CSV table of C-alpha atoms in Angstrom, one decimal:
chain,number,residue,atom,x,y,z
A,5,MET,CA,0.0,0.0,0.0
A,6,ILE,CA,2.8,2.4,0.9
A,7,ARG,CA,4.6,1.8,-2.4
A,8,ARG,CA,1.4,2.5,-4.3
A,9,ILE,CA,1.0,5.8,-2.5
A,10,GLU,CA,4.7,6.7,-3.1
A,11,ARG,CA,4.3,5.8,-6.8
A,12,ARG,CA,1.2,7.9,-7.1
A,13,LEU,CA,2.8,10.9,-5.4
A,14,SER,CA,5.8,10.6,-7.8
A,15,GLN,CA,3.4,10.7,-10.7
A,16,LEU,CA,1.5,13.7,-9.4
A,17,GLU,CA,4.8,15.5,-8.7
A,18,HIS,CA,5.9,14.8,-12.3
A,19,GLN,CA,2.6,16.1,-13.7
A,20,THR,CA,2.7,19.2,-11.6
A,21,GLN,CA,6.3,20.0,-12.7
A,22,ALA,CA,5.4,19.5,-16.3
A,23,ALA,CA,2.3,21.7,-16.0
A,24,ALA,CA,4.2,24.4,-14.1
A,25,LYS,CA,6.6,24.8,-17.1
A,26,ALA,CA,3.6,25.8,-19.3
A,27,SER,CA,3.1,29.5,-19.4
A,28,ILE,CA,1.5,32.2,-21.6
A,29,ARG,CA,2.5,35.8,-21.5
A,30,VAL,CA,0.5,38.4,-23.5
A,31,VAL,CA,2.0,41.9,-23.7
A,32,SER,CA,-0.2,44.8,-24.8
A,33,ARG,CA,1.9,48.0,-25.7
A,34,CYS,CA,2.1,51.0,-27.8
A,35,VAL,CA,4.1,50.8,-31.0
A,36,VAL,CA,6.5,53.6,-30.2
A,37,GLY,CA,8.0,55.3,-27.2
A,38,ARG,CA,9.5,54.2,-23.9
A,39,ALA,CA,7.5,52.1,-21.4
A,40,ASN,CA,6.5,53.8,-18.2
A,41,LEU,CA,6.5,50.9,-15.8
A,42,ALA,CA,5.2,53.0,-12.9
A,43,THR,CA,1.8,53.3,-14.8
A,44,SER,CA,1.9,49.9,-16.5
A,45,LYS,CA,-0.1,46.9,-15.2
A,46,CYS,CA,0.2,43.2,-14.9
A,47,TRP,CA,-2.1,40.3,-13.9
A,48,ARG,CA,-0.7,36.9,-13.2
A,49,THR,CA,-2.9,33.8,-12.8
A,50,ARG,CA,-1.9,30.1,-12.0
A,51,CYS,CA,-4.6,27.8,-13.4
A,52,ASN,CA,-5.6,24.6,-11.7
A,53,ASN,CA,-3.6,22.6,-14.3
A,54,GLY,CA,-0.5,24.5,-13.2
A,55,ALA,CA,-0.2,26.7,-16.3
A,56,LEU,CA,0.7,30.4,-15.6
A,57,ILE,CA,-1.0,33.1,-17.6
A,58,GLU,CA,0.5,36.6,-17.5
A,59,LEU,CA,-1.3,39.6,-19.1
A,60,VAL,CA,0.9,42.7,-19.3
A,61,GLN,CA,-0.4,46.2,-20.2
A,62,LEU,CA,2.6,48.5,-20.9
A,63,ASP,CA,2.1,52.2,-20.8
A,64,GLY,CA,4.3,52.9,-23.8
A,65,GLY,CA,6.4,50.7,-26.2
A,66,MET,CA,9.3,48.3,-25.7
A,67,GLU,CA,11.9,50.9,-26.7
A,68,GLY,CA,14.7,50.8,-24.2
A,69,LEU,CA,13.1,47.9,-22.2
A,70,SER,CA,15.2,44.7,-22.0
A,71,GLN,CA,13.7,41.3,-21.7
A,72,ASN,CA,15.3,41.1,-18.2
A,73,GLU,CA,13.6,44.4,-17.1
A,74,LEU,CA,10.3,43.1,-18.4
A,75,ASP,CA,10.7,39.8,-16.6
A,76,ARG,CA,11.6,41.6,-13.3
A,77,PHE,CA,8.6,43.9,-13.8
A,78,VAL,CA,6.2,40.9,-14.3
A,79,ALA,CA,7.7,39.0,-11.4
A,80,SER,CA,7.0,41.9,-9.0
A,81,PHE,CA,3.2,41.2,-9.3
A,82,PRO,CA,1.6,38.4,-7.2
A,83,ILE,CA,0.2,35.3,-8.8
A,84,GLU,CA,-3.5,34.7,-8.2
A,85,VAL,CA,-4.4,31.0,-8.0
A,86,VAL,CA,-7.7,29.9,-9.4
């Protein structure tokens, strides 16, 4: 019985890890100009299957904004679990 439980837990952990890797990020922005992160918004949601959905509304464009800066900005918002 214990081995069956351990095996099932292992399977569930594997499924959770695989689902946690799935993510979608949608970025809405202006075509030109610099992004103003102080007035930009982000919503992050973890679905019950483990997938992460991130909706980013930039106030401005991507000009001068590196991927690392965007990632840090998005990471500063909490993840809502549904």
